[in-house]
Amino acid sequence: MTTEDRGAAGPYTEYDNLPVLHAREVSLPLLHPYGTVAVGGRYVTPGGGRLTIRKAGTHFQITLDHLGCPAQLTEEKNALFKRLALAAEGHCLHAGCRHHLADAGAMLRSFQLRTGSIDLTAFVRAALAVELGDERPVDRLLQDTEALVGPVRRADPHSEDGPAGVG
């Protein structure tokens, strides 16, 4: 474990061959791709992200940041994370609530997952699979959502299909 100073942001520590973590993040548990997921938890993911899960009313708020990890900021992974968000968003549209895909330069990803829709553990495992380069869990969740609620908007507004909505 090595420590580096990044000025006002504070000291960062290299942790188990993952991107550097802030000193207060070193004690976060490493989330195993097949491990349990707790609401109210904060984890370090296998791909070097920081995952936070909170319950807010009828939704789970899931935030995944990949600050300082260029391997997680590729166009392919950005597209997969947007598809994952669409899977969750389809359930929200079906239930009458509306959430926008949150994306702050692809470094901070925020998902609204309606309780009683996609299983929380399955959703988190799909996000971890994207980090590790596997798109199959995202495809399955999106197919399951579309089978239940109909077509959802495509992440690419320039696609040949054009945007579709769930009503």
CSV table of N, CA and C in Angstrom, one decimal:
chain,number,residue,atom,x,y,z
A,1,MET,N,0.9,-1.2,0.0
A,1,MET,CA,0.0,0.0,0.0
A,1,MET,C,0.9,1.2,0.0
A,2,THR,N,0.7,2.2,-0.9
A,2,THR,CA,1.5,3.4,-1.0
A,2,THR,C,0.5,4.6,-0.9
A,3,THR,N,1.1,5.7,-0.4
A,3,THR,CA,0.2,6.9,-0.2
A,3,THR,C,0.8,8.0,-1.1
A,4,GLU,N,-0.1,8.8,-1.7
A,4,GLU,CA,0.4,9.9,-2.5
A,4,GLU,C,-0.5,11.1,-2.1
A,5,ASP,N,0.1,12.3,-2.1
A,5,ASP,CA,-0.6,13.5,-1.7
A,5,ASP,C,-1.1,14.2,-2.9
A,6,ARG,N,-2.3,14.5,-3.0
A,6,ARG,CA,-2.9,15.2,-4.1
A,6,ARG,C,-3.4,16.6,-3.7
A,7,GLY,N,-2.7,17.3,-2.9
A,7,GLY,CA,-3.0,18.6,-2.6
A,7,GLY,C,-4.2,18.7,-1.7
A,8,ALA,N,-5.2,19.6,-2.1
A,8,ALA,CA,-6.3,20.0,-1.3
A,8,ALA,C,-7.3,18.8,-1.1
A,9,ALA,N,-7.2,17.8,-2.1
A,9,ALA,CA,-8.1,16.7,-2.0
A,9,ALA,C,-7.7,15.7,-0.9
A,10,GLY,N,-6.5,15.8,-0.4
A,10,GLY,CA,-6.0,15.0,0.6
A,10,GLY,C,-5.2,13.8,0.2
A,11,PRO,N,-4.7,13.0,1.1
A,11,PRO,CA,-3.8,11.9,0.7
A,11,PRO,C,-4.6,10.8,0.1
A,12,TYR,N,-4.1,10.2,-1.0
A,12,TYR,CA,-4.7,9.0,-1.6
A,12,TYR,C,-3.8,7.8,-1.5
A,13,THR,N,-4.4,6.6,-1.4
A,13,THR,CA,-3.6,5.4,-1.1
A,13,THR,C,-3.9,4.4,-2.2
A,14,GLU,N,-2.9,3.8,-2.7
A,14,GLU,CA,-3.0,2.7,-3.6
A,14,GLU,C,-3.5,1.5,-2.8
A,15,TYR,N,-4.5,0.8,-3.3
A,15,TYR,CA,-5.2,-0.3,-2.6
A,15,TYR,C,-5.3,-1.5,-3.4
A,16,ASP,N,-4.6,-2.6,-3.1
A,16,ASP,CA,-4.8,-3.9,-3.8
A,16,ASP,C,-4.8,-3.8,-5.3
A,17,ASN,N,-3.9,-3.0,-5.9
A,17,ASN,CA,-3.8,-2.9,-7.3
A,17,ASN,C,-5.0,-2.2,-8.0
A,18,LEU,N,-5.8,-1.5,-7.2
A,18,LEU,CA,-6.9,-0.7,-7.7
A,18,LEU,C,-6.5,0.8,-7.8
A,19,PRO,N,-7.3,1.6,-8.5
A,19,PRO,CA,-6.9,3.0,-8.5
A,19,PRO,C,-6.8,3.6,-7.1
A,20,VAL,N,-6.1,4.6,-6.9
A,20,VAL,CA,-5.9,5.2,-5.6
A,20,VAL,C,-7.2,5.6,-4.9
A,21,LEU,N,-7.3,5.4,-3.6
A,21,LEU,CA,-8.4,5.7,-2.8
A,21,LEU,C,-8.1,6.8,-1.9
A,22,HIS,N,-9.0,7.6,-1.5
A,22,HIS,CA,-8.8,8.6,-0.5
A,22,HIS,C,-8.6,7.9,0.9
A,23,ALA,N,-7.9,8.5,1.8
A,23,ALA,CA,-7.6,7.9,3.0
A,23,ALA,C,-8.8,7.3,3.8
A,24,ARG,N,-9.9,8.1,3.7
A,24,ARG,CA,-11.2,7.6,4.4
A,24,ARG,C,-11.8,6.4,3.6
A,25,GLU,N,-11.4,6.1,2.4
A,25,GLU,CA,-12.0,5.0,1.6
A,25,GLU,C,-11.3,3.7,1.8
A,26,VAL,N,-10.1,3.7,2.3
A,26,VAL,CA,-9.3,2.5,2.5
A,26,VAL,C,-10.0,1.5,3.3
A,27,SER,N,-10.8,1.9,4.3
A,27,SER,CA,-11.4,0.9,5.1
A,27,SER,C,-12.7,0.4,4.6
A,28,LEU,N,-13.1,0.8,3.4
A,28,LEU,CA,-14.4,0.3,2.8
A,28,LEU,C,-14.2,-1.1,2.4
A,29,PRO,N,-15.3,-1.9,2.5
A,29,PRO,CA,-15.2,-3.3,2.2
A,29,PRO,C,-15.1,-3.5,0.6
A,30,LEU,N,-14.3,-4.5,0.2
A,30,LEU,CA,-14.3,-4.8,-1.2
A,30,LEU,C,-15.5,-5.7,-1.6
A,31,LEU,N,-16.3,-5.2,-2.5
A,31,LEU,CA,-17.5,-5.9,-2.9
A,31,LEU,C,-17.2,-7.0,-3.9
A,32,HIS,N,-17.5,-8.2,-3.5
A,32,HIS,CA,-17.3,-9.4,-4.3
A,32,HIS,C,-18.4,-9.5,-5.3
A,33,PRO,N,-18.1,-9.8,-6.6
A,33,PRO,CA,-19.2,-9.8,-7.6
A,33,PRO,C,-20.4,-10.8,-7.3
A,34,TYR,N,-20.2,-11.8,-6.4
A,34,TYR,CA,-21.3,-12.6,-6.0
A,34,TYR,C,-21.6,-12.5,-4.5
A,35,GLY,N,-21.1,-11.4,-3.9
A,35,GLY,CA,-21.4,-11.2,-2.5
A,35,GLY,C,-22.7,-10.6,-2.3
A,36,THR,N,-23.1,-10.4,-1.0
A,36,THR,CA,-24.3,-9.8,-0.7
A,36,THR,C,-24.2,-8.3,-0.7
A,37,VAL,N,-25.3,-7.6,-1.0
A,37,VAL,CA,-25.4,-6.2,-1.1
A,37,VAL,C,-26.3,-5.7,-0.1
A,38,ALA,N,-25.9,-4.7,0.7
A,38,ALA,CA,-26.7,-4.2,1.8
A,38,ALA,C,-27.1,-2.7,1.4
A,39,VAL,N,-28.4,-2.4,1.7
A,39,VAL,CA,-28.8,-1.0,1.5
A,39,VAL,C,-28.1,-0.2,2.7
A,40,GLY,N,-27.7,1.0,2.3
A,40,GLY,CA,-27.0,1.8,3.3
A,40,GLY,C,-25.5,1.5,3.3
A,41,GLY,N,-25.0,0.7,2.3
A,41,GLY,CA,-23.6,0.3,2.3
A,41,GLY,C,-22.8,1.1,1.3
A,42,ARG,N,-21.5,1.2,1.6
A,42,ARG,CA,-20.6,1.8,0.7
A,42,ARG,C,-19.4,0.9,0.5
A,43,TYR,N,-19.1,0.6,-0.8
A,43,TYR,CA,-18.1,-0.4,-1.1
A,43,TYR,C,-17.1,0.1,-2.1
A,44,VAL,N,-15.9,-0.7,-2.2
A,44,VAL,CA,-15.0,-0.5,-3.3
A,44,VAL,C,-15.3,-1.7,-4.2
A,45,THR,N,-15.5,-1.5,-5.5
A,45,THR,CA,-15.9,-2.5,-6.4
A,45,THR,C,-14.6,-3.2,-7.0
A,46,PRO,N,-14.8,-4.4,-7.6
A,46,PRO,CA,-13.6,-5.0,-8.2
A,46,PRO,C,-13.0,-4.2,-9.4
A,47,GLY,N,-13.7,-3.3,-10.0
A,47,GLY,CA,-13.2,-2.5,-11.1
A,47,GLY,C,-12.6,-1.2,-10.6
A,48,GLY,N,-12.5,-1.0,-9.3
A,48,GLY,CA,-11.9,0.2,-8.8
A,48,GLY,C,-12.9,1.3,-8.5
A,49,GLY,N,-14.2,1.1,-8.6
A,49,GLY,CA,-15.2,2.1,-8.3
A,49,GLY,C,-15.6,2.2,-6.9
A,50,ARG,N,-16.3,3.2,-6.5
A,50,ARG,CA,-16.9,3.3,-5.2
A,50,ARG,C,-18.4,3.2,-5.4
A,51,LEU,N,-19.0,2.3,-4.7
A,51,LEU,CA,-20.5,2.0,-4.9
A,51,LEU,C,-21.2,2.4,-3.6
A,52,THR,N,-22.2,3.2,-3.7
A,52,THR,CA,-23.0,3.6,-2.5
A,52,THR,C,-24.4,3.3,-2.8
A,53,ILE,N,-25.1,2.7,-1.8
A,53,ILE,CA,-26.5,2.3,-2.0
A,53,ILE,C,-27.3,2.9,-0.8
A,54,ARG,N,-28.3,3.6,-1.1
A,54,ARG,CA,-29.2,4.2,-0.1
A,54,ARG,C,-30.7,3.9,-0.5
A,55,LYS,N,-31.6,4.0,0.4
A,55,LYS,CA,-33.0,3.9,0.1
A,55,LYS,C,-33.6,5.3,0.3
A,56,ALA,N,-34.3,5.7,-0.8
A,56,ALA,CA,-34.9,7.0,-0.8
A,56,ALA,C,-36.4,6.9,-1.2
A,57,GLY,N,-37.3,6.8,-0.2
A,57,GLY,CA,-38.7,6.6,-0.5
A,57,GLY,C,-38.9,5.3,-1.2
A,58,THR,N,-39.5,5.3,-2.4
A,58,THR,CA,-39.8,4.1,-3.1
A,58,THR,C,-38.7,3.6,-4.1
A,59,HIS,N,-37.5,4.2,-3.9
A,59,HIS,CA,-36.4,3.9,-4.8
A,59,HIS,C,-35.1,3.6,-4.0
A,60,PHE,N,-34.2,2.9,-4.6
A,60,PHE,CA,-32.9,2.7,-4.2
A,60,PHE,C,-32.1,3.8,-5.0
A,61,GLN,N,-31.2,4.5,-4.3
A,61,GLN,CA,-30.3,5.4,-5.0
A,61,GLN,C,-29.0,4.7,-5.0
A,62,ILE,N,-28.5,4.4,-6.2
A,62,ILE,CA,-27.2,3.7,-6.3
A,62,ILE,C,-26.2,4.6,-7.1
A,63,THR,N,-25.1,4.9,-6.4
A,63,THR,CA,-24.1,5.8,-7.0
A,63,THR,C,-22.8,5.0,-7.2
A,64,LEU,N,-22.3,5.1,-8.4
A,64,LEU,CA,-21.0,4.4,-8.7
A,64,LEU,C,-20.1,5.4,-9.3
A,65,ASP,N,-19.0,5.7,-8.6
A,65,ASP,CA,-18.0,6.6,-9.2
A,65,ASP,C,-16.7,5.9,-9.6
A,66,HIS,N,-16.1,6.3,-10.6
A,66,HIS,CA,-14.9,5.8,-11.1
A,66,HIS,C,-13.8,6.9,-11.3
A,67,LEU,N,-13.7,7.7,-10.3
A,67,LEU,CA,-12.8,8.8,-10.3
A,67,LEU,C,-11.4,8.2,-10.4
A,68,GLY,N,-10.6,8.7,-11.3
A,68,GLY,CA,-9.2,8.2,-11.4
A,68,GLY,C,-9.0,6.9,-12.0
A,69,CYS,N,-10.0,6.4,-12.7
A,69,CYS,CA,-9.9,5.0,-13.3
A,69,CYS,C,-10.3,5.1,-14.8
A,70,PRO,N,-9.3,5.4,-15.7
A,70,PRO,CA,-9.6,5.5,-17.1
A,70,PRO,C,-10.1,4.2,-17.7
A,71,ALA,N,-9.8,3.1,-17.2
A,71,ALA,CA,-10.2,1.8,-17.8
A,71,ALA,C,-11.8,1.7,-17.7
A,72,GLN,N,-12.4,2.4,-16.8
A,72,GLN,CA,-13.9,2.4,-16.6
A,72,GLN,C,-14.6,3.5,-17.4
A,73,LEU,N,-13.8,4.3,-18.1
A,73,LEU,CA,-14.4,5.5,-18.8
A,73,LEU,C,-14.4,5.3,-20.3
A,74,THR,N,-14.4,4.1,-20.8
A,74,THR,CA,-14.4,3.9,-22.2
A,74,THR,C,-15.8,4.1,-22.8
A,75,GLU,N,-15.9,4.4,-24.1
A,75,GLU,CA,-17.2,4.6,-24.7
A,75,GLU,C,-18.1,3.3,-24.6
A,76,GLU,N,-17.5,2.2,-24.7
A,76,GLU,CA,-18.2,0.9,-24.6
A,76,GLU,C,-18.9,0.8,-23.3
A,77,LYS,N,-18.1,1.0,-22.2
A,77,LYS,CA,-18.6,0.9,-20.9
A,77,LYS,C,-19.6,2.0,-20.6
A,78,ASN,N,-19.4,3.2,-21.1
A,78,ASN,CA,-20.4,4.3,-20.9
A,78,ASN,C,-21.7,3.9,-21.5
A,79,ALA,N,-21.7,3.3,-22.7
A,79,ALA,CA,-22.9,2.8,-23.4
A,79,ALA,C,-23.6,1.7,-22.6
A,80,LEU,N,-22.8,0.8,-22.0
A,80,LEU,CA,-23.4,-0.3,-21.2
A,80,LEU,C,-24.0,0.2,-19.9
A,81,PHE,N,-23.4,1.2,-19.3
A,81,PHE,CA,-24.0,1.8,-18.0
A,81,PHE,C,-25.3,2.5,-18.4
A,82,LYS,N,-25.3,3.2,-19.5
A,82,LYS,CA,-26.6,3.8,-19.9
A,82,LYS,C,-27.7,2.8,-20.2
A,83,ARG,N,-27.3,1.7,-20.8
A,83,ARG,CA,-28.3,0.6,-21.0
A,83,ARG,C,-28.8,0.1,-19.7
A,84,LEU,N,-27.9,-0.1,-18.7
A,84,LEU,CA,-28.3,-0.5,-17.4
A,84,LEU,C,-29.3,0.5,-16.8
A,85,ALA,N,-29.0,1.7,-16.9
A,85,ALA,CA,-29.9,2.8,-16.4
A,85,ALA,C,-31.3,2.7,-17.1
A,86,LEU,N,-31.3,2.4,-18.4
A,86,LEU,CA,-32.5,2.3,-19.1
A,86,LEU,C,-33.4,1.1,-18.6
A,87,ALA,N,-32.8,0.1,-18.2
A,87,ALA,CA,-33.5,-1.1,-17.6
A,87,ALA,C,-34.2,-0.7,-16.4
A,88,ALA,N,-33.6,0.1,-15.5
A,88,ALA,CA,-34.2,0.6,-14.3
A,88,ALA,C,-35.3,1.7,-14.6
A,89,GLU,N,-35.0,2.5,-15.6
A,89,GLU,CA,-35.9,3.6,-15.9
A,89,GLU,C,-37.2,3.1,-16.5
A,90,GLY,N,-37.1,2.0,-17.2
A,90,GLY,CA,-38.3,1.4,-17.8
A,90,GLY,C,-39.4,1.1,-16.7
A,91,HIS,N,-38.9,0.5,-15.6
A,91,HIS,CA,-39.8,0.2,-14.5
A,91,HIS,C,-40.4,1.5,-13.9
A,92,CYS,N,-39.6,2.5,-13.8
A,92,CYS,CA,-40.0,3.8,-13.2
A,92,CYS,C,-41.1,4.4,-14.1
A,93,LEU,N,-40.9,4.4,-15.4
A,93,LEU,CA,-41.9,4.9,-16.4
A,93,LEU,C,-43.2,4.1,-16.3
A,94,HIS,N,-43.0,2.8,-16.2
A,94,HIS,CA,-44.2,2.0,-16.1
A,94,HIS,C,-45.0,2.3,-14.8
A,95,ALA,N,-44.3,2.7,-13.7
A,95,ALA,CA,-45.0,3.0,-12.5
A,95,ALA,C,-45.4,4.4,-12.4
A,96,GLY,N,-45.1,5.2,-13.4
A,96,GLY,CA,-45.6,6.6,-13.4
A,96,GLY,C,-44.6,7.6,-12.9
A,97,CYS,N,-43.4,7.2,-12.5
A,97,CYS,CA,-42.4,8.2,-12.1
A,97,CYS,C,-41.4,8.3,-13.2
A,98,ARG,N,-40.6,9.4,-13.2
A,98,ARG,CA,-39.7,9.6,-14.3
A,98,ARG,C,-38.3,10.1,-13.7
A,99,HIS,N,-37.3,9.4,-14.1
A,99,HIS,CA,-35.9,9.7,-13.7
A,99,HIS,C,-35.1,9.8,-14.9
A,100,HIS,N,-34.2,10.8,-14.9
A,100,HIS,CA,-33.3,10.9,-16.0
A,100,HIS,C,-32.0,10.1,-15.7
A,101,LEU,N,-31.4,9.7,-16.8
A,101,LEU,CA,-30.1,9.0,-16.7
A,101,LEU,C,-29.1,10.1,-16.1
A,102,ALA,N,-28.4,9.8,-15.1
A,102,ALA,CA,-27.4,10.7,-14.5
A,102,ALA,C,-26.0,10.3,-14.9
A,103,ASP,N,-25.3,11.2,-15.4
A,103,ASP,CA,-24.0,10.9,-15.9
A,103,ASP,C,-23.1,12.2,-15.9
A,104,ALA,N,-22.2,12.2,-15.0
A,104,ALA,CA,-21.3,13.4,-14.9
A,104,ALA,C,-20.0,13.1,-15.5
A,105,GLY,N,-19.9,13.2,-16.8
A,105,GLY,CA,-18.7,12.9,-17.5
A,105,GLY,C,-18.3,11.4,-17.4
A,106,ALA,N,-19.3,10.6,-17.1
A,106,ALA,CA,-19.1,9.1,-17.0
A,106,ALA,C,-18.3,8.7,-15.8
A,107,MET,N,-17.8,9.7,-15.0
A,107,MET,CA,-17.0,9.3,-13.8
A,107,MET,C,-18.0,9.0,-12.6
A,108,LEU,N,-19.1,9.7,-12.6
A,108,LEU,CA,-20.1,9.5,-11.5
A,108,LEU,C,-21.4,9.0,-12.2
A,109,ARG,N,-21.8,7.8,-11.8
A,109,ARG,CA,-23.0,7.3,-12.4
A,109,ARG,C,-24.0,7.2,-11.2
A,110,SER,N,-25.2,7.6,-11.5
A,110,SER,CA,-26.3,7.6,-10.5
A,110,SER,C,-27.5,6.9,-11.0
A,111,PHE,N,-28.0,5.9,-10.3
A,111,PHE,CA,-29.1,5.1,-10.8
A,111,PHE,C,-30.3,5.2,-9.8
A,112,GLN,N,-31.5,5.3,-10.3
A,112,GLN,CA,-32.7,5.2,-9.5
A,112,GLN,C,-33.3,3.9,-9.8
A,113,LEU,N,-33.4,3.0,-8.8
A,113,LEU,CA,-34.0,1.7,-9.0
A,113,LEU,C,-35.2,1.6,-8.1
A,114,ARG,N,-36.3,1.4,-8.7
A,114,ARG,CA,-37.6,1.4,-8.0
A,114,ARG,C,-37.7,0.1,-7.2
A,115,THR,N,-38.0,0.2,-5.9
A,115,THR,CA,-38.2,-1.0,-5.1
A,115,THR,C,-39.3,-1.9,-5.7
A,116,GLY,N,-39.1,-3.2,-5.6
A,116,GLY,CA,-40.1,-4.1,-6.2
A,116,GLY,C,-39.9,-4.3,-7.7
A,117,SER,N,-38.9,-3.7,-8.3
A,117,SER,CA,-38.8,-3.9,-9.7
A,117,SER,C,-37.6,-4.9,-10.0
A,118,ILE,N,-36.5,-4.4,-10.4
A,118,ILE,CA,-35.3,-5.3,-10.5
A,118,ILE,C,-34.7,-5.6,-9.2
A,119,ASP,N,-34.4,-6.8,-8.9
A,119,ASP,CA,-33.7,-7.2,-7.7
A,119,ASP,C,-32.4,-6.4,-7.5
A,120,LEU,N,-32.3,-5.8,-6.3
A,120,LEU,CA,-31.1,-4.9,-6.0
A,120,LEU,C,-29.8,-5.7,-6.3
A,121,THR,N,-29.7,-6.9,-5.8
A,121,THR,CA,-28.4,-7.6,-6.0
A,121,THR,C,-28.2,-7.9,-7.5
A,122,ALA,N,-29.2,-8.2,-8.2
A,122,ALA,CA,-29.0,-8.5,-9.7
A,122,ALA,C,-28.6,-7.2,-10.4
A,123,PHE,N,-29.1,-6.1,-10.0
A,123,PHE,CA,-28.8,-4.8,-10.6
A,123,PHE,C,-27.3,-4.5,-10.3
A,124,VAL,N,-26.9,-4.6,-9.0
A,124,VAL,CA,-25.5,-4.3,-8.6
A,124,VAL,C,-24.5,-5.3,-9.3
A,125,ARG,N,-24.9,-6.6,-9.4
A,125,ARG,CA,-24.1,-7.5,-10.1
A,125,ARG,C,-23.9,-7.2,-11.6
A,126,ALA,N,-25.0,-6.7,-12.2
A,126,ALA,CA,-24.9,-6.3,-13.6
A,126,ALA,C,-23.9,-5.1,-13.7
A,127,ALA,N,-23.9,-4.1,-12.8
A,127,ALA,CA,-23.0,-3.0,-12.8
A,127,ALA,C,-21.6,-3.5,-12.6
A,128,LEU,N,-21.3,-4.4,-11.7
A,128,LEU,CA,-20.0,-5.0,-11.5
A,128,LEU,C,-19.5,-5.8,-12.8
A,129,ALA,N,-20.5,-6.4,-13.5
A,129,ALA,CA,-20.1,-7.2,-14.7
A,129,ALA,C,-19.7,-6.2,-15.8
A,130,VAL,N,-20.3,-5.0,-15.9
A,130,VAL,CA,-19.9,-4.0,-16.8
A,130,VAL,C,-18.4,-3.6,-16.5
A,131,GLU,N,-18.1,-3.3,-15.2
A,131,GLU,CA,-16.8,-3.0,-14.8
A,131,GLU,C,-15.8,-4.0,-15.3
A,132,LEU,N,-16.2,-5.3,-15.2
A,132,LEU,CA,-15.3,-6.4,-15.6
A,132,LEU,C,-15.3,-6.8,-17.0
A,133,GLY,N,-16.2,-6.1,-17.8
A,133,GLY,CA,-16.2,-6.3,-19.3
A,133,GLY,C,-17.2,-7.3,-19.8
A,134,ASP,N,-18.2,-7.6,-19.0
A,134,ASP,CA,-19.3,-8.5,-19.4
A,134,ASP,C,-20.6,-7.8,-19.6
A,135,GLU,N,-21.1,-7.8,-20.8
A,135,GLU,CA,-22.4,-7.1,-21.0
A,135,GLU,C,-23.6,-8.0,-20.9
A,136,ARG,N,-23.5,-9.2,-20.8
A,136,ARG,CA,-24.6,-10.2,-20.7
A,136,ARG,C,-25.6,-9.9,-19.6
A,137,PRO,N,-25.2,-9.6,-18.4
A,137,PRO,CA,-26.2,-9.3,-17.4
A,137,PRO,C,-27.1,-8.0,-17.7
A,138,VAL,N,-26.4,-7.0,-18.3
A,138,VAL,CA,-27.2,-5.8,-18.7
A,138,VAL,C,-28.2,-6.2,-19.7
A,139,ASP,N,-27.8,-7.0,-20.7
A,139,ASP,CA,-28.7,-7.4,-21.8
A,139,ASP,C,-29.9,-8.1,-21.2
A,140,ARG,N,-29.6,-9.0,-20.3
A,140,ARG,CA,-30.7,-9.8,-19.7
A,140,ARG,C,-31.7,-8.8,-18.9
A,141,LEU,N,-31.2,-7.9,-18.1
A,141,LEU,CA,-32.0,-7.0,-17.4
A,141,LEU,C,-32.9,-6.1,-18.3
A,142,LEU,N,-32.2,-5.6,-19.4
A,142,LEU,CA,-32.9,-4.8,-20.4
A,142,LEU,C,-34.0,-5.6,-21.1
A,143,GLN,N,-33.7,-6.8,-21.5
A,143,GLN,CA,-34.7,-7.7,-22.1
A,143,GLN,C,-35.9,-8.0,-21.2
A,144,ASP,N,-35.6,-8.3,-19.9
A,144,ASP,CA,-36.6,-8.5,-18.9
A,144,ASP,C,-37.5,-7.3,-18.8
A,145,THR,N,-36.9,-6.1,-18.7
A,145,THR,CA,-37.7,-4.9,-18.6
A,145,THR,C,-38.6,-4.7,-19.8
A,146,GLU,N,-38.0,-4.9,-21.0
A,146,GLU,CA,-38.8,-4.7,-22.2
A,146,GLU,C,-39.9,-5.7,-22.3
A,147,ALA,N,-39.7,-6.9,-21.9
A,147,ALA,CA,-40.7,-7.9,-21.9
A,147,ALA,C,-41.9,-7.5,-21.0
A,148,LEU,N,-41.6,-6.9,-19.9
A,148,LEU,CA,-42.6,-6.5,-18.9
A,148,LEU,C,-43.3,-5.2,-19.3
A,149,VAL,N,-42.5,-4.2,-19.7
A,149,VAL,CA,-43.1,-2.8,-19.9
A,149,VAL,C,-43.1,-2.3,-21.3
A,150,GLY,N,-42.5,-3.1,-22.2
A,150,GLY,CA,-42.4,-2.7,-23.6
A,150,GLY,C,-41.1,-2.0,-23.9
A,151,PRO,N,-40.9,-1.5,-25.1
A,151,PRO,CA,-39.6,-0.9,-25.4
A,151,PRO,C,-39.3,0.4,-24.6
A,152,VAL,N,-38.1,0.5,-24.3
A,152,VAL,CA,-37.6,1.7,-23.5
A,152,VAL,C,-36.7,2.5,-24.5
A,153,ARG,N,-36.5,3.8,-24.1
A,153,ARG,CA,-35.7,4.6,-24.9
A,153,ARG,C,-34.3,4.0,-25.1
A,154,ARG,N,-33.8,4.2,-26.3
A,154,ARG,CA,-32.4,3.8,-26.6
A,154,ARG,C,-31.5,4.8,-26.0
A,155,ALA,N,-30.3,4.4,-25.6
A,155,ALA,CA,-29.3,5.3,-25.0
A,155,ALA,C,-28.8,6.2,-26.1
A,156,ASP,N,-28.8,5.8,-27.4
A,156,ASP,CA,-28.2,6.6,-28.5
A,156,ASP,C,-29.4,7.2,-29.2
A,157,PRO,N,-29.6,8.6,-29.1
A,157,PRO,CA,-30.7,9.2,-29.7
A,157,PRO,C,-30.5,9.3,-31.2
A,158,HIS,N,-29.4,8.9,-31.8
A,158,HIS,CA,-29.1,8.9,-33.2
A,158,HIS,C,-29.3,7.6,-33.8
A,159,SER,N,-29.8,6.6,-33.0
A,159,SER,CA,-30.0,5.2,-33.6
A,159,SER,C,-31.0,5.2,-34.6
A,160,GLU,N,-31.0,4.2,-35.5
A,160,GLU,CA,-32.0,4.1,-36.6
A,160,GLU,C,-33.4,4.0,-36.0
A,161,ASP,N,-33.6,3.3,-34.9
A,161,ASP,CA,-34.9,3.1,-34.3
A,161,ASP,C,-35.5,4.4,-33.8
A,162,GLY,N,-34.6,5.4,-33.4
A,162,GLY,CA,-35.1,6.6,-32.8
A,162,GLY,C,-35.5,6.3,-31.4
A,163,PRO,N,-35.8,7.3,-30.6
A,163,PRO,CA,-36.2,7.1,-29.2
A,163,PRO,C,-37.6,6.5,-29.1
A,164,ALA,N,-37.8,5.6,-28.2
A,164,ALA,CA,-39.1,5.0,-28.0
A,164,ALA,C,-39.4,5.2,-26.5
A,165,GLY,N,-40.6,5.4,-26.2
A,165,GLY,CA,-41.0,5.6,-24.8
A,165,GLY,C,-41.8,4.5,-24.2
A,166,VAL,N,-41.9,4.4,-23.0
A,166,VAL,CA,-42.8,3.5,-22.3
A,166,VAL,C,-44.0,4.3,-21.8
A,167,GLY,N,-45.2,3.9,-22.0
A,167,GLY,CA,-46.3,4.7,-21.6
A,167,GLY,C,-47.1,4.1,-20.5
